[in-house]
XYZ file of C-alpha atoms in Angstrom:
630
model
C 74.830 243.667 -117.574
C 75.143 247.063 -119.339
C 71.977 247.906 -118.922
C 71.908 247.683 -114.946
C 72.090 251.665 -114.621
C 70.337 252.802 -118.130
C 67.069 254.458 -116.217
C 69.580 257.069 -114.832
C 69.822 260.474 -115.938
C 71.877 263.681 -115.220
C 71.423 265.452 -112.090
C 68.303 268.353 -111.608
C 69.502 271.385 -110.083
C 66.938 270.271 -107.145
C 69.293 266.819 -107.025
C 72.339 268.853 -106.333
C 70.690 271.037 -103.610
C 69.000 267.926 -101.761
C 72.563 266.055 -102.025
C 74.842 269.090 -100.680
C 72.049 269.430 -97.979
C 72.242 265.523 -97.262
C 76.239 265.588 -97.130
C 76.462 268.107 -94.906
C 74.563 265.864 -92.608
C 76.141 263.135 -93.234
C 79.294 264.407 -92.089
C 78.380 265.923 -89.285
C 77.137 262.422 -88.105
C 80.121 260.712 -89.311
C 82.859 263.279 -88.274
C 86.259 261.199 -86.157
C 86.030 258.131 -88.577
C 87.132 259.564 -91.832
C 87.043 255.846 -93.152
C 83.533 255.244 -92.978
C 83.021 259.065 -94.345
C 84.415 258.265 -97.421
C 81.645 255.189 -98.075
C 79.174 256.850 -97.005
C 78.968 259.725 -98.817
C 79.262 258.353 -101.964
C 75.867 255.572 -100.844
C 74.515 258.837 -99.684
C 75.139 260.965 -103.018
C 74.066 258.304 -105.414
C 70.893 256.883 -103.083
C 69.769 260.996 -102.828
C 70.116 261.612 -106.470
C 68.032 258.345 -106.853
C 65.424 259.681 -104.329
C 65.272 263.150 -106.133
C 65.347 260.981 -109.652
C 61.696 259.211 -108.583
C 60.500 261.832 -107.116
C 61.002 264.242 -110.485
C 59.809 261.474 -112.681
C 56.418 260.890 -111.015
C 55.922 265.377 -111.298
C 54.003 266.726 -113.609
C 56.950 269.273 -114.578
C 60.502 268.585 -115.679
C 63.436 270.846 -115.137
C 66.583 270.762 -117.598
C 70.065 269.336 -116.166
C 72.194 272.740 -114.860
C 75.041 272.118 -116.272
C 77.151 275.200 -115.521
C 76.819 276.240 -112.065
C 80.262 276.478 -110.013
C 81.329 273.619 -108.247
C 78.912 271.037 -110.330
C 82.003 268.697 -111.335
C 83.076 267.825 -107.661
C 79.130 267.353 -106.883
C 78.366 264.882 -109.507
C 79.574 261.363 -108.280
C 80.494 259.056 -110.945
C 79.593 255.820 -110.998
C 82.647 254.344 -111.237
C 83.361 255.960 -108.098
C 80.422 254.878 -106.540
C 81.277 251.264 -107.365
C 84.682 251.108 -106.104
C 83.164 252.140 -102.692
C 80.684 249.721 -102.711
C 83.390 247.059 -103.939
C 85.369 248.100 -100.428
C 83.019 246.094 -98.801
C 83.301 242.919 -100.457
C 86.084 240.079 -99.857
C 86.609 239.392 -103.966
C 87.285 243.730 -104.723
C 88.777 243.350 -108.103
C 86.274 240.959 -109.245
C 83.572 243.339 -108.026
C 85.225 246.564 -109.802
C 85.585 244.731 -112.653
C 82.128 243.394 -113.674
C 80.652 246.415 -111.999
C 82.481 249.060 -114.135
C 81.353 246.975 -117.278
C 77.792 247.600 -115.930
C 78.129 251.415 -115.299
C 80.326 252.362 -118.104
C 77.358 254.165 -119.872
C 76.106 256.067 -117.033
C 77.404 259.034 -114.884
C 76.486 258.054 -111.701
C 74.168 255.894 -110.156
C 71.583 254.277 -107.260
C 72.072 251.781 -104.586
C 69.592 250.107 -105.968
C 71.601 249.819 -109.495
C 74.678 248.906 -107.956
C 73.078 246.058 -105.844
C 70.988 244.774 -108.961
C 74.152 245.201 -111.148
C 75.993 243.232 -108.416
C 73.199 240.303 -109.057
C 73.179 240.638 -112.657
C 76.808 239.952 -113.135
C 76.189 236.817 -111.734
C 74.347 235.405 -114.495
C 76.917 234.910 -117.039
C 79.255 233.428 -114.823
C 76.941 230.966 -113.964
C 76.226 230.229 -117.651
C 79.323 229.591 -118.283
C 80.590 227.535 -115.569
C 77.657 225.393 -115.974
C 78.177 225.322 -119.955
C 81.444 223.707 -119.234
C 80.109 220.562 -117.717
C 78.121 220.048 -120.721
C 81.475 219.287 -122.823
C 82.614 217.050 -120.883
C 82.593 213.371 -122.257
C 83.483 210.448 -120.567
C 82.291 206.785 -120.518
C 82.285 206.988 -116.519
C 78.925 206.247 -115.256
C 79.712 208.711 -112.195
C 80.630 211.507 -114.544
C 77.899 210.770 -116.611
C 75.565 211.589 -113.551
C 77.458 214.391 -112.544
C 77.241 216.471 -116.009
C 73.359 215.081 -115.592
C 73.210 216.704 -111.617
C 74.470 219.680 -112.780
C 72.529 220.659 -115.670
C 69.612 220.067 -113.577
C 71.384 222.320 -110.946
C 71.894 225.008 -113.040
C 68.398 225.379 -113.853
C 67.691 225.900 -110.066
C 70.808 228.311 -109.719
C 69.323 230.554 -112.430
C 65.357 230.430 -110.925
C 67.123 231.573 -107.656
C 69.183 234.159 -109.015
C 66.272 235.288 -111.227
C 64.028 235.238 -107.953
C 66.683 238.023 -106.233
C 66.921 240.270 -109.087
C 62.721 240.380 -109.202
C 62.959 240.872 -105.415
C 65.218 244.249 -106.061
C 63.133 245.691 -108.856
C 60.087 244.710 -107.181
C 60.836 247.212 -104.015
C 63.624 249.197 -104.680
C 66.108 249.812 -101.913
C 63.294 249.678 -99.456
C 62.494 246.179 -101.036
C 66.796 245.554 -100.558
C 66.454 246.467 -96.964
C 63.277 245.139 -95.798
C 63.731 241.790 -97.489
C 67.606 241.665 -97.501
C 67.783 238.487 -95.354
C 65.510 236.327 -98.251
C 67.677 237.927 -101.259
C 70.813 236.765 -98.954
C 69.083 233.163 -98.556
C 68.325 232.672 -102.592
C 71.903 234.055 -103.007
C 73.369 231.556 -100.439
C 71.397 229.176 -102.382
C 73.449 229.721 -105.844
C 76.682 229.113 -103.833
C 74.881 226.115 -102.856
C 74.099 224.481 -105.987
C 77.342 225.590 -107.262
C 79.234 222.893 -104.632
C 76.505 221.022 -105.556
C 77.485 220.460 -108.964
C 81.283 220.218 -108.195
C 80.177 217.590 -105.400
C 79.020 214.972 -108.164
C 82.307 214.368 -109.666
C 84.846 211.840 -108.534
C 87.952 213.187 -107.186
C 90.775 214.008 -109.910
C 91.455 216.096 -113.034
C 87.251 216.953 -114.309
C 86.492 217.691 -110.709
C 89.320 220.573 -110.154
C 88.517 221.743 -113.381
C 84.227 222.147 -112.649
C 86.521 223.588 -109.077
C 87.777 226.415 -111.071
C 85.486 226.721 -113.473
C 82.959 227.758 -111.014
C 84.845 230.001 -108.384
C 83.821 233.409 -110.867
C 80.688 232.692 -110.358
C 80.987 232.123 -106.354
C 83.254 235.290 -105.627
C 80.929 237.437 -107.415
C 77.871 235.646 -105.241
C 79.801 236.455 -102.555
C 80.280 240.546 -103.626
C 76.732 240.555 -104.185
C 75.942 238.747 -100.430
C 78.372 241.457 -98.721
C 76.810 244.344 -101.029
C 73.302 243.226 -99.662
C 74.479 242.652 -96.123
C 75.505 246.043 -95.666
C 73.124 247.867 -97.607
C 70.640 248.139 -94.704
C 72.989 249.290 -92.090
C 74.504 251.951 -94.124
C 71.550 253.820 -95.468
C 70.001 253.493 -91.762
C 73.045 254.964 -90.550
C 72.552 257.837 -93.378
C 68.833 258.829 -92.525
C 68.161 258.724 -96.110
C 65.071 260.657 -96.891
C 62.278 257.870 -97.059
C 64.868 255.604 -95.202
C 63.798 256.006 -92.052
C 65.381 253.907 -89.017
C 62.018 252.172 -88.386
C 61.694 251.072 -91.939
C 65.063 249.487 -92.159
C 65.493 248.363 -88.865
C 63.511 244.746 -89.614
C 65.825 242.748 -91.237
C 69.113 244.421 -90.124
C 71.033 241.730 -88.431
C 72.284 244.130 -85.861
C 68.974 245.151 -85.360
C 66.536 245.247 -82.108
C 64.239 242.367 -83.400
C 61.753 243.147 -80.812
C 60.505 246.268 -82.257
C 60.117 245.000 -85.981
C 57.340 244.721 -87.856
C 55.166 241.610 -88.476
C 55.384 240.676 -92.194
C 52.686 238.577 -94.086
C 54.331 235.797 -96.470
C 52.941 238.215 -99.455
C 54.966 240.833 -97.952
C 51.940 243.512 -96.132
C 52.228 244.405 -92.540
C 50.274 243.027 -89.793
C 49.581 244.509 -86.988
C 52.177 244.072 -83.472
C 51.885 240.911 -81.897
C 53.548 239.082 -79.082
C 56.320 236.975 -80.901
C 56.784 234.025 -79.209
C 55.281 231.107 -77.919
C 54.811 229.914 -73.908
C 55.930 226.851 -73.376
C 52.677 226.076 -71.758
C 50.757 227.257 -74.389
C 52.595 225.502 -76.986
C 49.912 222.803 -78.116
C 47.086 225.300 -78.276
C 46.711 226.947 -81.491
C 48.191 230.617 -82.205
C 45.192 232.622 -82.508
C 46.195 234.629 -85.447
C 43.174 235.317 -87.888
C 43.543 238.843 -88.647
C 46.248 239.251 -91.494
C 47.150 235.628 -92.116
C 48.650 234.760 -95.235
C 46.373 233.459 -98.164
C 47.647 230.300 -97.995
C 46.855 229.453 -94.483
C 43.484 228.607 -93.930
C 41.276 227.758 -91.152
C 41.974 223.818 -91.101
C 45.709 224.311 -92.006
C 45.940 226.206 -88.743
C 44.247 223.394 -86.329
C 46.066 220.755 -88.159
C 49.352 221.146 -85.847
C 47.060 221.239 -82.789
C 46.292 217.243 -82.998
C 44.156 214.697 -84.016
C 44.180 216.774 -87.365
C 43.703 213.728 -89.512
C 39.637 213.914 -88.580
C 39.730 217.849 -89.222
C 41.694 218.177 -92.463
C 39.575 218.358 -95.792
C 42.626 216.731 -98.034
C 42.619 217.897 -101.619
C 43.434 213.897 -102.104
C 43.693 210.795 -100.085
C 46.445 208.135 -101.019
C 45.914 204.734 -99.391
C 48.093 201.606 -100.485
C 45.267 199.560 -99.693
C 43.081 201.652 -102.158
C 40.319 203.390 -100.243
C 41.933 206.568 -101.540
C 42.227 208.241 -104.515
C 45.547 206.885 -105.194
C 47.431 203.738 -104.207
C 50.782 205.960 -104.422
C 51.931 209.187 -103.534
C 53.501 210.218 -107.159
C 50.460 209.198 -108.663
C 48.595 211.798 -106.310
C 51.475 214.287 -107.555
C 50.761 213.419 -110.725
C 47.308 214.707 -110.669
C 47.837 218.255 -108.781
C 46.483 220.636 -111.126
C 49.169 223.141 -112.310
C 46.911 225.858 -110.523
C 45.259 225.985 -107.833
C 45.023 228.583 -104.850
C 46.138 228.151 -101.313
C 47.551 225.134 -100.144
C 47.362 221.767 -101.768
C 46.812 219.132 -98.533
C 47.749 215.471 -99.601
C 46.605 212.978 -97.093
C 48.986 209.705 -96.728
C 47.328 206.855 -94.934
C 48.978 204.074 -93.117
C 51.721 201.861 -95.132
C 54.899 201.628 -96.291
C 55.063 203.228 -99.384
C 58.390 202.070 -101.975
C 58.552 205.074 -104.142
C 61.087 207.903 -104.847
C 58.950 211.221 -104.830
C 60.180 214.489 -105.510
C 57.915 217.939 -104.961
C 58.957 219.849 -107.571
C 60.031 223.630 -107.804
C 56.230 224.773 -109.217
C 54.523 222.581 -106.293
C 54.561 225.051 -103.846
C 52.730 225.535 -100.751
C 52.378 221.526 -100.479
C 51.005 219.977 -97.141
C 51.962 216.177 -97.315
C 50.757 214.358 -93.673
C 50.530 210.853 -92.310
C 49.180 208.851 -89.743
C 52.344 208.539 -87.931
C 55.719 209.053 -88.547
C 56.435 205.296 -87.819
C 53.220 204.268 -89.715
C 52.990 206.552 -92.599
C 56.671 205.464 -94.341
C 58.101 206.604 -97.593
C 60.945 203.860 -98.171
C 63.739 203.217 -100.558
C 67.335 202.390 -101.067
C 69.236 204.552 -103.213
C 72.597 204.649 -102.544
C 76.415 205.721 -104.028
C 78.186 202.457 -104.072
C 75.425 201.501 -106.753
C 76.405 204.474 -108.971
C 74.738 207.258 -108.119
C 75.607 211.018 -107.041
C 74.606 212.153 -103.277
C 72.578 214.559 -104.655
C 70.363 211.649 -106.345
C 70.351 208.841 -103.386
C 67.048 211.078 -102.031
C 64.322 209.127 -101.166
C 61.897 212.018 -100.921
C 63.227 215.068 -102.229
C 61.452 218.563 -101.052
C 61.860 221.664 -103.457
C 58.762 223.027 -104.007
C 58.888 226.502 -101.543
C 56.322 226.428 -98.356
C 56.395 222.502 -97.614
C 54.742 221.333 -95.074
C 55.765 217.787 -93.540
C 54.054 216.069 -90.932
C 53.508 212.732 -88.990
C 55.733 211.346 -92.058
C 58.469 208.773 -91.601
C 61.074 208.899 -94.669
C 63.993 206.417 -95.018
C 66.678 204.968 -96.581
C 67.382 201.223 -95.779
C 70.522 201.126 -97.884
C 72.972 199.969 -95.074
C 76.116 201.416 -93.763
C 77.944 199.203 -96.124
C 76.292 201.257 -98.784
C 77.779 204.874 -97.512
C 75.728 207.709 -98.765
C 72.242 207.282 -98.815
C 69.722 210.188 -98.263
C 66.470 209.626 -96.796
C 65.019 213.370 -97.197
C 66.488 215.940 -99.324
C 65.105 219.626 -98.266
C 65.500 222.582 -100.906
C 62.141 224.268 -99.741
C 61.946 227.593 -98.451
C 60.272 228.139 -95.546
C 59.406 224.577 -95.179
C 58.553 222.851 -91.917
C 58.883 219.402 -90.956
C 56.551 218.319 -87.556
C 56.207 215.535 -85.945
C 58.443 213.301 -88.752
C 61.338 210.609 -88.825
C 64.067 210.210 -91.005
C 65.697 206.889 -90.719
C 68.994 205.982 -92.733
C 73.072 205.615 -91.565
C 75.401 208.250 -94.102
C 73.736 211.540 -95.290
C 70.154 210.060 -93.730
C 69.142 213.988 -93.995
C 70.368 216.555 -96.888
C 69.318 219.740 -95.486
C 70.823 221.445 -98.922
C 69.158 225.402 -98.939
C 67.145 227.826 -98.174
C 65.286 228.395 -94.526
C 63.574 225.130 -92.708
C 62.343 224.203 -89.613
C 61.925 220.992 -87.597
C 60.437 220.420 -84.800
C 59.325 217.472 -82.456
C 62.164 214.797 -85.225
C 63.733 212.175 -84.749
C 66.779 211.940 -87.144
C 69.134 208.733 -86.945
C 72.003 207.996 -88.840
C 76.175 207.349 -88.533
C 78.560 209.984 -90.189
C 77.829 213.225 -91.277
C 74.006 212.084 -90.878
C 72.456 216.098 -91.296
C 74.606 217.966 -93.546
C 74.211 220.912 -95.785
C 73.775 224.497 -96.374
C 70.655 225.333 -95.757
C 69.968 228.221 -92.761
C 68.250 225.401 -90.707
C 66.973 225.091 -86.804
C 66.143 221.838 -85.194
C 63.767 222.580 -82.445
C 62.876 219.533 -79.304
C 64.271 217.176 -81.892
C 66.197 213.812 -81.010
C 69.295 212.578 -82.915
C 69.688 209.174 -82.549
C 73.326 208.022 -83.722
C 73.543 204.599 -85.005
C 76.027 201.813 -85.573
C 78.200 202.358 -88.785
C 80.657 199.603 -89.598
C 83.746 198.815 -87.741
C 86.334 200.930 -88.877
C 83.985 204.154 -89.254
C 83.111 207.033 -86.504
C 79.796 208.517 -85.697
C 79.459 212.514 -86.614
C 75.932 214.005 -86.336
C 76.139 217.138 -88.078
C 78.744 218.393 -91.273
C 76.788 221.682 -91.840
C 78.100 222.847 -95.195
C 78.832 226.706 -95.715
C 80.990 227.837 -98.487
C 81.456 231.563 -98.092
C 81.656 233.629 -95.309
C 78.801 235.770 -96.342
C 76.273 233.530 -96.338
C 73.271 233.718 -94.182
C 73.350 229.700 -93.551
C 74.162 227.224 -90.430
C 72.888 224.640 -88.662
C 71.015 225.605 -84.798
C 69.871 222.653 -82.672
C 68.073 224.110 -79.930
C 66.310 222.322 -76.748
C 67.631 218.816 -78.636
C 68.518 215.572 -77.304
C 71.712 213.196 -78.790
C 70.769 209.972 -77.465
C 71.681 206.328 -79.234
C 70.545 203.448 -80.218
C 71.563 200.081 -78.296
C 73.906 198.801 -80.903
C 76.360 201.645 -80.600
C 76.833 200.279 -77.318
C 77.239 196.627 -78.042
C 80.372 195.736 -75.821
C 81.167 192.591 -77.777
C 81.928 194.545 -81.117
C 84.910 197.389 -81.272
C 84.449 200.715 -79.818
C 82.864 203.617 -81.826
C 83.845 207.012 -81.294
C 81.041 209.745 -81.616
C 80.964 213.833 -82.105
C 79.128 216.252 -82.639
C 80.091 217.886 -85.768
C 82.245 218.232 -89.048
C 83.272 221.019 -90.980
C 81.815 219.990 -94.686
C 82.885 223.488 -96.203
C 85.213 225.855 -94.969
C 82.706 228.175 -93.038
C 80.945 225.471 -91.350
C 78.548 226.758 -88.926
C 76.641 225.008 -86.183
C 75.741 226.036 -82.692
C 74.346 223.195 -80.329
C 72.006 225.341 -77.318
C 70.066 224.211 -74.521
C 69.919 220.852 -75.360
C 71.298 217.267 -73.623
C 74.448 216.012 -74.677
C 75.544 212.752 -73.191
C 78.895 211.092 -71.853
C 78.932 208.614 -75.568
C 79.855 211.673 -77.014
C 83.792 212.299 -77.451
C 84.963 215.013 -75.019
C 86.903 216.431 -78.115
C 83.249 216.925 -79.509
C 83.912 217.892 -83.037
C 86.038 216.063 -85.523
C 88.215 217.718 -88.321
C 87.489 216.867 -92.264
C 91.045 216.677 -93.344
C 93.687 218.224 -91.783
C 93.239 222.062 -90.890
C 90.691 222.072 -93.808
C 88.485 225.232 -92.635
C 89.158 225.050 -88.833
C 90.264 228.886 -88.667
C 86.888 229.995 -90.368
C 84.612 227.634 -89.126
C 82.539 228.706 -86.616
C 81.279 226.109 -83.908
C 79.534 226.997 -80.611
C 77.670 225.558 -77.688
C 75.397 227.306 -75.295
C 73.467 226.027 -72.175
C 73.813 222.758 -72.974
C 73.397 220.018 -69.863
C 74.177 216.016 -69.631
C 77.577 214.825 -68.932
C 78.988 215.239 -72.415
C 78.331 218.860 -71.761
C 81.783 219.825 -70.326
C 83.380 222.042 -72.888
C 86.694 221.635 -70.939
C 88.531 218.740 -73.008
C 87.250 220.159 -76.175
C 89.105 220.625 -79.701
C 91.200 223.900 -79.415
C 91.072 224.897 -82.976
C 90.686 228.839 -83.640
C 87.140 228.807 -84.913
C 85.482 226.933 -82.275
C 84.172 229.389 -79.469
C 83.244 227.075 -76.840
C 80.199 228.402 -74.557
C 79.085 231.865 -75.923
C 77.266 234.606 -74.246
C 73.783 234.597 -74.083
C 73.856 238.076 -76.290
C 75.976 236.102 -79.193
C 73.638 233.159 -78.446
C 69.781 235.143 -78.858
C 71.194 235.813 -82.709
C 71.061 231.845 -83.471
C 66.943 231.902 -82.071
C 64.354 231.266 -84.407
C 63.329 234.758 -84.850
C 66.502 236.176 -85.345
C 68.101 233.447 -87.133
C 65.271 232.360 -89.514
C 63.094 235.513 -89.419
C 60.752 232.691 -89.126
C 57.543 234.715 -87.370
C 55.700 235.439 -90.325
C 55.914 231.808 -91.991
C 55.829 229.437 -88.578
C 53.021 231.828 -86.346
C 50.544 231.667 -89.011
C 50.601 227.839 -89.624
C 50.105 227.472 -85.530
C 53.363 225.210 -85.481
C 54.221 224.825 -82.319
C 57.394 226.826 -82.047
C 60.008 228.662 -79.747
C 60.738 231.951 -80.692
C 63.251 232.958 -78.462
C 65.491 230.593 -75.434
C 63.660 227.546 -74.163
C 64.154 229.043 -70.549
């Protein structure tokens, strides 16, 4: 956008001294990797004339731009400079030069914080108009049809996310980019997300090549502005920035010593240091946690995880099917929620099996839904893609609404193998949490599509490709319990669907069982062959830790999509797994698959340090790991 870098102005004689004094330092720190130097202190020049910029503006006195002093060309750093640096760092340069010199070409120089936001802005119109194309499209093919319908519903989402990142930046600043850099990387990873999302719906041929390359502007530049924000943290850390401190920045820096970071509220305040993690033995008591807790956590929400909540809660409504509640369905209990309301909005399912398709929308946030049981509280129905419809719309329950809560809920789809795709639950929720719940279908049974989630104490059954997605997703004490597809099919838990490199996304099943059910086994019908995972997208990413794996399981463990599709940037691990379908020795070969990693490469994929989960799990007192089970 060409106004990304119109709140900059020319450079105060006090700029130029504060930057000269800063790149001295700089490269003293940097001296023997002349590389680096040369990125550096162009972040460095543009984020201290920033610093000097806010810190002039908010003064009672102004001073006039010098404009003659010796030696004040080389110190001003242009912003197309500044953006060709930044561009270094991203896989898709010339895109990122190109729509970023559009954005500076009125200014002379410029901010981090206007190159990352310009970065995000660019985005915008290459969204619109991949998305716009689908809209022309006109076909009498029912699949198509729902396709151009998926993806102008898509696009709406795509733009809320990218319109969520951009309010992120300008909310903090680059203190806001480096504290909260791994949410704007999840809502970012999210717009990739519904991107393949859209291109999923069409059939294979000509209109779904074209809605291919229609949309890959909009993904490369996703991508620029992923790597931009990965790196932003790191850097300025690295720079001692004035008001950058190491302390500050440290948090959500991957590379970072997660131990020492601060506790962060869901409305973004600090708490106070806590221990962050959970004993094992101390895992059904409640987290005592009342100083500092999020709004939107109350007193009952927190003892509801604890057991026999259902005598505890205070529901906002009760639905019953056999009408002592408020409702005898759960969408007419939707139906109702006022448009505001504070907190959390508890919804109270009693016994049945309920035949509806429900959908929390995108403005129902911070919705608890629980049952009596995951096997006695049901939400059933039978949507499915030989009947006509896209995956994306098979969902029996569909979660969007940010801050879901799920528990003691059993979700299905009894569509049949013969039916092939068939979702059960369809997760878009950030920060949403699933306890204590069942999904039950054979293809696609769970669509775990974006954003951060947690699940904990699950079953999940299914055939092929039963959890896929893209969402950054850990499955904690869960059991995945593989089914019997049809004869001439093959069982594959997991096809964990990242698109780009740079995406903060994968799959982490941690302290989880693989067991199946007694048909698999039936001797009389032909042998099925089982595994572990699928690469969906070309940077698949799962890693499969601490948890039992048994002999059913083919020793090749993971199963390629289509040829060499993605199996040199895929990245599969395992780690302290046990059972006898543990053995990593007769294992697939291909060049992203790492076998058994180190613990050190392992402790990255925890809950903390994968999700950043702390300040969304502790308060809700779900029971939760942390760190390793042992």
């Amino acid at each position: 956008m060409s106004t990304a870098f119109s709140d900059f102005g020319p450079l105060t004689e006090r700029r130029r001294i504060e930057r000269q004094r800063q790149q001295r330092r700089r490269v003293m720190l940097a001296a023997g990797a002349a590389s680096v130097i040369l990125i550096l202190i162009v972040m460095g020049g543009a984020a201290v004339a920033y610093n000097a910029s806010i810190e002039d503006d908010s003064s009672s006195s102004s001073s006039s731009p010098s404009g003659g002093g010796s030696g004040s060309g080389s110190n001003l750093i242009s912003a197309s400079k500044s953006v060709k640096m930044m561009c270094a760092q991203t896989d898709y340069r010339d895109a990122c030069e190109k729509s970023l010199s559009k954005a500076a070409a009125n200014a002379s120089a410029s901010s981090p914080e206007d190159i990352v936001r310009a970065a995000v802005a660019v985005i915008g119109d290459a969204l619109g108009n991949a998305f716009n194309r689908s809209e022309v499209i006109k076909s009498d093919d029912p699949r198509v049809k729902g396709a151009v319908a998926d993806c102008r519903e898509i696009y709406h989402n795509a733009k809320d996310d990218l319109a969520r990142t951009l309010h992120g930046i300008d909310a903090g600043g680059m203190a806001g980019v480096t504290k909260r850099g791994y949410q704007l990387r999840i809502l970012l990873s999210a717009v990739i997300t519904h991107m393949e999302t859209c291109i999923d719906g069409f059939p294979d041929g000509h209109l779904k090549k074209q809605m291919t390359g229609t949309m890959e502007s909009g993904k490369e530049l996703t991508s620029n502005a992923l790597a931009i924000i990965e790196k932003a943290s790191s850097v300025l850390v690295a720079l001692q920035i004035p008001g950058f401190t190491h302390r500050r920045l440290l948090g959500n820096d991957e590379e970072g010593n997660k131990e020492n970071e601060p506790k962060v509220q869901h409305s973004g305040t600090l708490l106070g240091e806590r221990d962050d993690d959970v004993p094992a033995a101390d895992s059904r008591r409640l987290l005592s946690i009342e100083e500092g807790t999020p709004q939107w956590v109350n007193g009952p929400e927190r003892r509801l995880l604890k057991g026999n909540f259902q005598a505890k809660l205070k529901p906002n409504v009760v639905v019953a099917k056999d009408g002592s509640g408020k409702f005898k369905t759960i969408n007419d209990a939707l139906g109702a929620m006022p448009k505001q309301y504070t907190g959390r909005y508890l919804i109270y399912v009693k016994q049945g099996v309920y035949e509806e398709y429900v959908t929390i929308t995108r403005a129902m946030e911070n919705v608890t839904m629980y049952g009596d049981g995951a096997m006695k509280t049901v939400i059933s129905g039978s949507r499915n893609f030989v009947d006509g419809l896209t995956t994306y719309k098979t969902a029996t329950f569909n979660a969007q609404g940010d801050g879901f809560i799920g528990i003691a809920l059993g979700f299905r789809n009894t569509a049949g193998a013969a039916k092939h795709q068939a979702v059960a639950l369809l997760v878009q929720s950030d920060r949403s949490i699933f306890l204590n719940c069942r999904m039950d279908a054979y293809q696609d049974t769970l669509y775990a599509h974006s954003k951060a989630q947690f699940y904990r104490n699950c079953v999940i059954s299914g055939t092929i490709d039963f959890i896929f997605g893209d969402a950054a997703a850990v499955f904690q004490n869960c059991i995945l319990v593989l089914r019997r597809p049809m004869d001439n099919q093959q069982n594959i838990a997991t096809a964990q669907g990242r698109a780009d490199g740079r995406e903060s996304t994968g799959f982490v099943f941690q302290y989880c069982r693989f067991t199946a059910e007694t048909g698999l086994k039936d001797a009389s019908r032909p042998p099925i062959r089982s595994y572990l995972a699928r690469p969906w997208r070309e940077f698949s990413r799962t890693l499969i830790m601490e948890s039992d794996i048994p002999a059913f399981i083919d020793k090749a463990g993971y199963l390629p999509w289509n040829g060499d599709f993605g199996l040199k940037t895929l990245w599969y691990a395992e780690y302290a797994n046990r059972g006898p379908g543990a053995d990593t020795a007769g294992r697939v070969t291909w060049p992203g698959y790492k076998k058994v990693i180190s613990k050190e490469e392992a402790e990255k994929f925890t809950v903390q340090n994968f999700l950043h989960a702390e300040p969304w799990l502790k308060p809700t007192g779900t029971p939760v790991k942390y760190g390793f089970w042992a």
